[in-house]
Short mmCIF file of C-alpha atoms and ligand atoms in Angstrom, two decimals:
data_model
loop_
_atom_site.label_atom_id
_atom_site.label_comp_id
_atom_site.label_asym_id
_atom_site.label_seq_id
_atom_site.Cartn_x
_atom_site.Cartn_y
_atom_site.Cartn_z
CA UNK A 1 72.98 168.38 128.43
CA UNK A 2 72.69 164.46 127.66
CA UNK A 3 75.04 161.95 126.87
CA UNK A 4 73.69 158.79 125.71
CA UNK A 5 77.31 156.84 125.21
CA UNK A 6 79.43 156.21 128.06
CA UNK A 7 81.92 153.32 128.19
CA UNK A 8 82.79 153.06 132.20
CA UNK A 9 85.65 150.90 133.41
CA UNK A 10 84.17 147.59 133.23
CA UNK A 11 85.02 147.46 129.37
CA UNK A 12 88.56 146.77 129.53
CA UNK A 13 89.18 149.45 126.64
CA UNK A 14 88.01 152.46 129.03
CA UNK A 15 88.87 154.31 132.32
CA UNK A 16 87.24 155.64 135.34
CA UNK A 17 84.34 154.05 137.25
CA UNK A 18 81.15 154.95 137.00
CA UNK A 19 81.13 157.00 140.18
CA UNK A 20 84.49 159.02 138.57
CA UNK A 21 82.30 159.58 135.31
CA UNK A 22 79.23 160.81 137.49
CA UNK A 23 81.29 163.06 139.48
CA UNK A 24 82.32 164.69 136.43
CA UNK A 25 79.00 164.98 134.74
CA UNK A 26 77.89 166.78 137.53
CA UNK A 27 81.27 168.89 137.86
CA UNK A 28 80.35 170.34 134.00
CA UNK A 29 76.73 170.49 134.74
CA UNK A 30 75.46 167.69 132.94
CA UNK A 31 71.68 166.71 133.39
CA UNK A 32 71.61 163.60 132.55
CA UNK A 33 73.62 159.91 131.09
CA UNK A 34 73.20 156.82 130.25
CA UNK A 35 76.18 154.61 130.75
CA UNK A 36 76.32 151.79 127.45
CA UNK A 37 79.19 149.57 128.47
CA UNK A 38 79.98 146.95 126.10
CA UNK A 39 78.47 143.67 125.65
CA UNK A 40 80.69 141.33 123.03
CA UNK A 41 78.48 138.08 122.61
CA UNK A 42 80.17 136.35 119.87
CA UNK A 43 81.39 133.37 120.63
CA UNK A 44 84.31 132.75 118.31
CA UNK A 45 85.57 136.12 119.83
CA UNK A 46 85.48 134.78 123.87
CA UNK A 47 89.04 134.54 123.77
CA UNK A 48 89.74 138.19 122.99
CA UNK A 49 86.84 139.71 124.61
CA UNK A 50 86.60 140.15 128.75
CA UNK A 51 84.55 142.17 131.04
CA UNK A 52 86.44 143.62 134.08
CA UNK A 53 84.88 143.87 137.66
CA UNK A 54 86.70 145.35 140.16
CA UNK A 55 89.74 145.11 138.65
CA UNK A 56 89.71 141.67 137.19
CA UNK A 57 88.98 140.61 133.85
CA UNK A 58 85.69 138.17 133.73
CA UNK A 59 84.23 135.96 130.83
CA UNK A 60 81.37 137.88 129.11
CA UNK A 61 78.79 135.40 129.82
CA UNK A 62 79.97 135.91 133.53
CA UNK A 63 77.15 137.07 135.72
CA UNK A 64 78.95 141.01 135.32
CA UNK A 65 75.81 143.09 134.35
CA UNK A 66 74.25 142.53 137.79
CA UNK A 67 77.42 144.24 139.52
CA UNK A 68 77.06 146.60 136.74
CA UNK A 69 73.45 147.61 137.33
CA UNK A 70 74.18 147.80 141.48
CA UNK A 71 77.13 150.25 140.95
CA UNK A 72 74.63 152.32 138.62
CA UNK A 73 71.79 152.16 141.49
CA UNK A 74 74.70 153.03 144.20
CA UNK A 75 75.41 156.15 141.95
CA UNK A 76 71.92 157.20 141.18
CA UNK A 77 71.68 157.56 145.04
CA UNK A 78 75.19 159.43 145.35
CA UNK A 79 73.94 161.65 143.26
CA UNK A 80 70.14 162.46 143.15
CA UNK A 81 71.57 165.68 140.90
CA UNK A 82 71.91 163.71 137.72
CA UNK A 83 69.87 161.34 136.16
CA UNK A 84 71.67 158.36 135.63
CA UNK A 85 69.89 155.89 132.49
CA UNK A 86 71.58 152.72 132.63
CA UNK A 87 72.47 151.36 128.92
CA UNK A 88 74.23 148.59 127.08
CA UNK A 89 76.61 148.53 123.61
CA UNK A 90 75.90 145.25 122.68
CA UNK A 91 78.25 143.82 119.59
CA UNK A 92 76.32 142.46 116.80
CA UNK A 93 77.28 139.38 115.41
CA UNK A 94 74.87 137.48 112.64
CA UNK A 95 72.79 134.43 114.25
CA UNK A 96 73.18 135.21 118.04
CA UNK A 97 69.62 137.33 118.06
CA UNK A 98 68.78 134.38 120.38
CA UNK A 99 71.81 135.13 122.39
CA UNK A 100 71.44 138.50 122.77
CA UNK A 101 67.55 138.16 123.36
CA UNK A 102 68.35 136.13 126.36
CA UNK A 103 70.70 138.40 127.72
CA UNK A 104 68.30 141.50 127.34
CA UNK A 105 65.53 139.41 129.16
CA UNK A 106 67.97 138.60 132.14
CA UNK A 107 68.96 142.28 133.12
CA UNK A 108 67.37 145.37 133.06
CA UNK A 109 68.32 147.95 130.60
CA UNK A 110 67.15 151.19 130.27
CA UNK A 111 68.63 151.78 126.61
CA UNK A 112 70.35 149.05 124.75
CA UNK A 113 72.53 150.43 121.69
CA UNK A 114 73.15 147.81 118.78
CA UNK A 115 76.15 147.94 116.78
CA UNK A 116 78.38 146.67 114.18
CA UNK A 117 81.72 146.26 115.63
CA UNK A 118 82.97 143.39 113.81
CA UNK A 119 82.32 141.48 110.10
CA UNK A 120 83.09 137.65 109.86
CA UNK A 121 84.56 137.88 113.66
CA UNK A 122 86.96 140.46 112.69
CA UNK A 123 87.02 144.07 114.78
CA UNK A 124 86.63 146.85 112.04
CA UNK A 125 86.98 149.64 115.17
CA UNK A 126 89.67 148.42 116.93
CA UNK A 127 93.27 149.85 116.48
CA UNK A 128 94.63 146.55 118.72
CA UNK A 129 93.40 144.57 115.99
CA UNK A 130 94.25 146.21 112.93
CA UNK A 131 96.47 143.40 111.80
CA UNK A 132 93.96 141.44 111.62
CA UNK A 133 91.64 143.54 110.08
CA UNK A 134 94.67 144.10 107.50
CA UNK A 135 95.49 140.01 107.15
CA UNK A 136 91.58 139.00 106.84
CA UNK A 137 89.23 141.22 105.49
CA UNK A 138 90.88 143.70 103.46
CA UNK A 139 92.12 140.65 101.04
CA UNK A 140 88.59 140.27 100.32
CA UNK A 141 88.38 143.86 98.64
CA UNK A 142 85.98 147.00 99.01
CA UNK A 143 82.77 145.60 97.45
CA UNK A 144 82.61 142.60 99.33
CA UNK A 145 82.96 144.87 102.46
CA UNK A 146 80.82 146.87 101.76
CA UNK A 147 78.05 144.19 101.37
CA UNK A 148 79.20 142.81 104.10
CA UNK A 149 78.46 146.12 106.38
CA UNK A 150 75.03 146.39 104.71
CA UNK A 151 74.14 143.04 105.61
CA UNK A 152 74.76 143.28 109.48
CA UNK A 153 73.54 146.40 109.31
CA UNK A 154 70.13 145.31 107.51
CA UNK A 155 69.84 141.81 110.48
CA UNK A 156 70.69 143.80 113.19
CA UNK A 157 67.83 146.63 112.34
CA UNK A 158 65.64 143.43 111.30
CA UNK A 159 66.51 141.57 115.17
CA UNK A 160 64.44 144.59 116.85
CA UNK A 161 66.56 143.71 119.49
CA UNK A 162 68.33 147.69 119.42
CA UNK A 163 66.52 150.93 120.68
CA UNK A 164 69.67 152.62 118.55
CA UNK A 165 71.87 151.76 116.31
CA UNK A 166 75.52 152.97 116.84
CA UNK A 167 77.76 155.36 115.02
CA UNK A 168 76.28 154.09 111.21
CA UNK A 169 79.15 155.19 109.17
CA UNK A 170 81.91 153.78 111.31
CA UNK A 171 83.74 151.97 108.29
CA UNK A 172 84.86 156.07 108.08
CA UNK A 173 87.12 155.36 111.06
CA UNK A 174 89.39 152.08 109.52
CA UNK A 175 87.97 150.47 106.61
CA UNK A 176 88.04 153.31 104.44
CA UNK A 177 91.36 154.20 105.38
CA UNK A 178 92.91 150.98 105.49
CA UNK A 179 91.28 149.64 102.27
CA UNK A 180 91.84 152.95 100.18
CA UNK A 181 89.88 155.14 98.58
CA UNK A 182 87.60 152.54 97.26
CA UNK A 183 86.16 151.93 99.85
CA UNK A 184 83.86 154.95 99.67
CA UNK A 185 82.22 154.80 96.39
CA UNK A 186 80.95 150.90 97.50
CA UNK A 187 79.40 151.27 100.11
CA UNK A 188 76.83 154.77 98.23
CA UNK A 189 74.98 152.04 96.84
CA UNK A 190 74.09 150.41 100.02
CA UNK A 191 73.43 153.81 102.47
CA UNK A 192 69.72 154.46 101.30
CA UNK A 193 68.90 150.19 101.24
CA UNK A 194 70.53 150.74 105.19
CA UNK A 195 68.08 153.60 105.85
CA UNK A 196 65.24 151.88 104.45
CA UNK A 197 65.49 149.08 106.34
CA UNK A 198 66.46 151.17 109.52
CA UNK A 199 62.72 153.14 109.10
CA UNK A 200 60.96 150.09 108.35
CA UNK A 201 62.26 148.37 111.69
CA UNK A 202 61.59 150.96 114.16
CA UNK A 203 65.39 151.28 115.85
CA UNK A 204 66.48 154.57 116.20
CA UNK A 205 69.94 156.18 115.05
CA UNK A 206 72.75 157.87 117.68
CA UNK A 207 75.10 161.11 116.34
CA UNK A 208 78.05 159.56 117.76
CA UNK A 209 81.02 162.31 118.47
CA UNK A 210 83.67 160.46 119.14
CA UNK A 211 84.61 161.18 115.33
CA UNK A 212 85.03 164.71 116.21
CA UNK A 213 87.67 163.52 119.04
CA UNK A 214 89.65 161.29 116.07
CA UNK A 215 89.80 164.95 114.04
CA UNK A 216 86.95 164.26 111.79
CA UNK A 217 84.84 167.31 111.10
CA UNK A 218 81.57 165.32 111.09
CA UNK A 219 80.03 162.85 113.29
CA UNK A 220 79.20 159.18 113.08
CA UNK A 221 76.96 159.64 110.77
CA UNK A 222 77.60 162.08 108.64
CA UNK A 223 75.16 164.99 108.31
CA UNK A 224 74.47 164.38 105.23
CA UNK A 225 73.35 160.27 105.90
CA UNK A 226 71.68 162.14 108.93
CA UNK A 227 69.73 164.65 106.83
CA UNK A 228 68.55 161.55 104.31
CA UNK A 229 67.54 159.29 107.78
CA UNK A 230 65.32 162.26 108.76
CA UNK A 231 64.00 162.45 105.07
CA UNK A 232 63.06 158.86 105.33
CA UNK A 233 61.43 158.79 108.42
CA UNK A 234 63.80 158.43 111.37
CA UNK A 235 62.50 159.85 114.22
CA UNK A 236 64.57 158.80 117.58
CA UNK A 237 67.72 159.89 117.73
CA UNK A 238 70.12 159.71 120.45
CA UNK A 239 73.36 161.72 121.06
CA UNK A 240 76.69 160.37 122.52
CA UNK A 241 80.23 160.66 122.99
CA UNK A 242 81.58 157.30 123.29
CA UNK A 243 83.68 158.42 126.11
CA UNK A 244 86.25 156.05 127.35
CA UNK A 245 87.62 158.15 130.34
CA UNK A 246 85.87 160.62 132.34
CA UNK A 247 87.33 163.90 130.66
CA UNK A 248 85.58 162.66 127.26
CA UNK A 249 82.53 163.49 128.79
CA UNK A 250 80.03 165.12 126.87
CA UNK A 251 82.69 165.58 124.23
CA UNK A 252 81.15 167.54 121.06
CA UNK A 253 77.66 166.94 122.49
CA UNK A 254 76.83 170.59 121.67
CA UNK A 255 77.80 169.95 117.80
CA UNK A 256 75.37 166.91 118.17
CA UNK A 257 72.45 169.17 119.37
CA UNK A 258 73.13 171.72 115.92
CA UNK A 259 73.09 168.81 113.83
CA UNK A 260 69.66 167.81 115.16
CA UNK A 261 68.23 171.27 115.54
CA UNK A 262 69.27 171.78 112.04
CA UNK A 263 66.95 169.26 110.58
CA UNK A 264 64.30 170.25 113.48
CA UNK A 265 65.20 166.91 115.74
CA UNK A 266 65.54 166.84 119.62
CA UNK A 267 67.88 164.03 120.99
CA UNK A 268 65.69 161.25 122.35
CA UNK A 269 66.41 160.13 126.02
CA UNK A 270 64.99 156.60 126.99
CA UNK A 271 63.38 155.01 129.61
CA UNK A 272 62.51 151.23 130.70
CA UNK A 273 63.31 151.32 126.36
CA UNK A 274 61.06 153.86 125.34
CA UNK A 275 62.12 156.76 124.12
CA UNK A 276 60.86 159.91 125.10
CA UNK A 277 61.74 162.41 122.33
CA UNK A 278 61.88 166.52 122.83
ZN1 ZN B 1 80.69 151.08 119.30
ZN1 ZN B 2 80.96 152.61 122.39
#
């Protein structure tokens, strides 16, 4: 069993070290994980967004990833068992491609995951900043939203920066619910433009399960937007549970697999950031 999204204690939103989450990979007889902790680069955000090492909390453009990718190394030789794939969520924000570029260059990833955490510097997937989310962006009604999505969406698919993008229909987890039922019919419009652009840049989709954790019956995505990415040529997929404490692990990985197996895909794993699907 894989787990291609694991958020270890250095992202100040999760718990357990990476050592705790590789102890219990190998407790439930997991093969193999990559470990994707977050990487927030937008500047306007520094103020809300930290990194913790060893307990304290440490500016994002802090030199954090190399501690990051030591504790990984310490725990691949802890436990020769498991595979461990070292990863990184990194936050896309419009314009910082150069940013992030640089970042990718400095440390060595095995997997980078690219997603859309935020629109006009405003979290749309965290419950700590709902207020906000409330107060800024919902003023500006569904349709602009929904553009809005599509457009960060379409740049950060276009930056070829990502081996994967992240959970694709998150606006199911807050926007739709905090903007209403509206929400839903405007972004249809923009799902198959997303797809297309998703095929024509290479990146790869994840089946994200943390949904499944939240009560959803479906993953992020959907099956159906998964069925209609397979349609249209998406080939790498990976599978995740966005885990946030050890006992998350691996979370409704199994569903993940059915999903894939359904429309005759294998989750991809990835090396050096190739994948190597089946
Ligand atoms: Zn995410
Ligand atoms: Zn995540």
């Amino acid at each position: 069993m894989l787990d291609y999204h694991i958020h270890p204690d250095f992202s100040p939103d999760a718990q357990g070290s990476i050592e705790q989450f590789c102890r219990r990979a190998v407790a439930i007889g997991m093969q193999e994980i990559c470990f994707t902790t977050h990487y927030e680069p937008d500047p306007v955000r520094a103020g809300i967004e930290r990194v913790i090492v060893q307990g304290n909390p440490v500016a994002v453009d802090s030199d954090w990833p190399e501690r990051y990718l030591e504790e990984i190394e310490r725990c691949r030789r802890r436990f020769p068992e498991l595979t461990i794939v070292s990863g990184v969520e990194v936050g896309y924000e419009l314009g910082l491609e150069g940013k992030i570029a640089n970042f990718l260059s400095r440390y060595r990833f095995d997997f980078v995951l690219g997603a859309v955490h935020c629109l006009d510097h405003v979290a749309i997937t965290s419950r700590k900043e709902l207020d906000d989310f409330q107060s800024h962006l919902k003023p500006l009604g569904a349709g602009y939203l929904a553009r809005r999505y599509f457009e960060y969406v379409r740049a950060a698919a276009g930056s070829r920066l990502f081996d994967c993008l992240a959970h694709l229909d998150i606006w199911r987890k807050y926007i739709s619910s905090g903007i209403g039922a509206e929400f839903e019919p405007a972004i249809q419009p923009w799902i198959t433009p997303m797809l297309e652009t998703i095929v024509r840049s290479g990146v790869g989709l994840e089946i994200n399960t943390s949904a499944l954790r939240r009560g959803d019956r479906e993953p992020y995505p959907a099956a159906a937007i998964v069925l209609q990415a397979v349609k249209l040529g998406v080939r790498v997929f990976t599978i995740g549970s966005d885990a946030h404490r050890p006992q998350e692990l691996g979370e409704g990985i199994d569903c993940a697999y059915q999903l894939l197996k359904r429309f005759g895909m294998k989750p991809a794993r990835f090396r050096d950031r190739r994948p190597i699907c089946g």
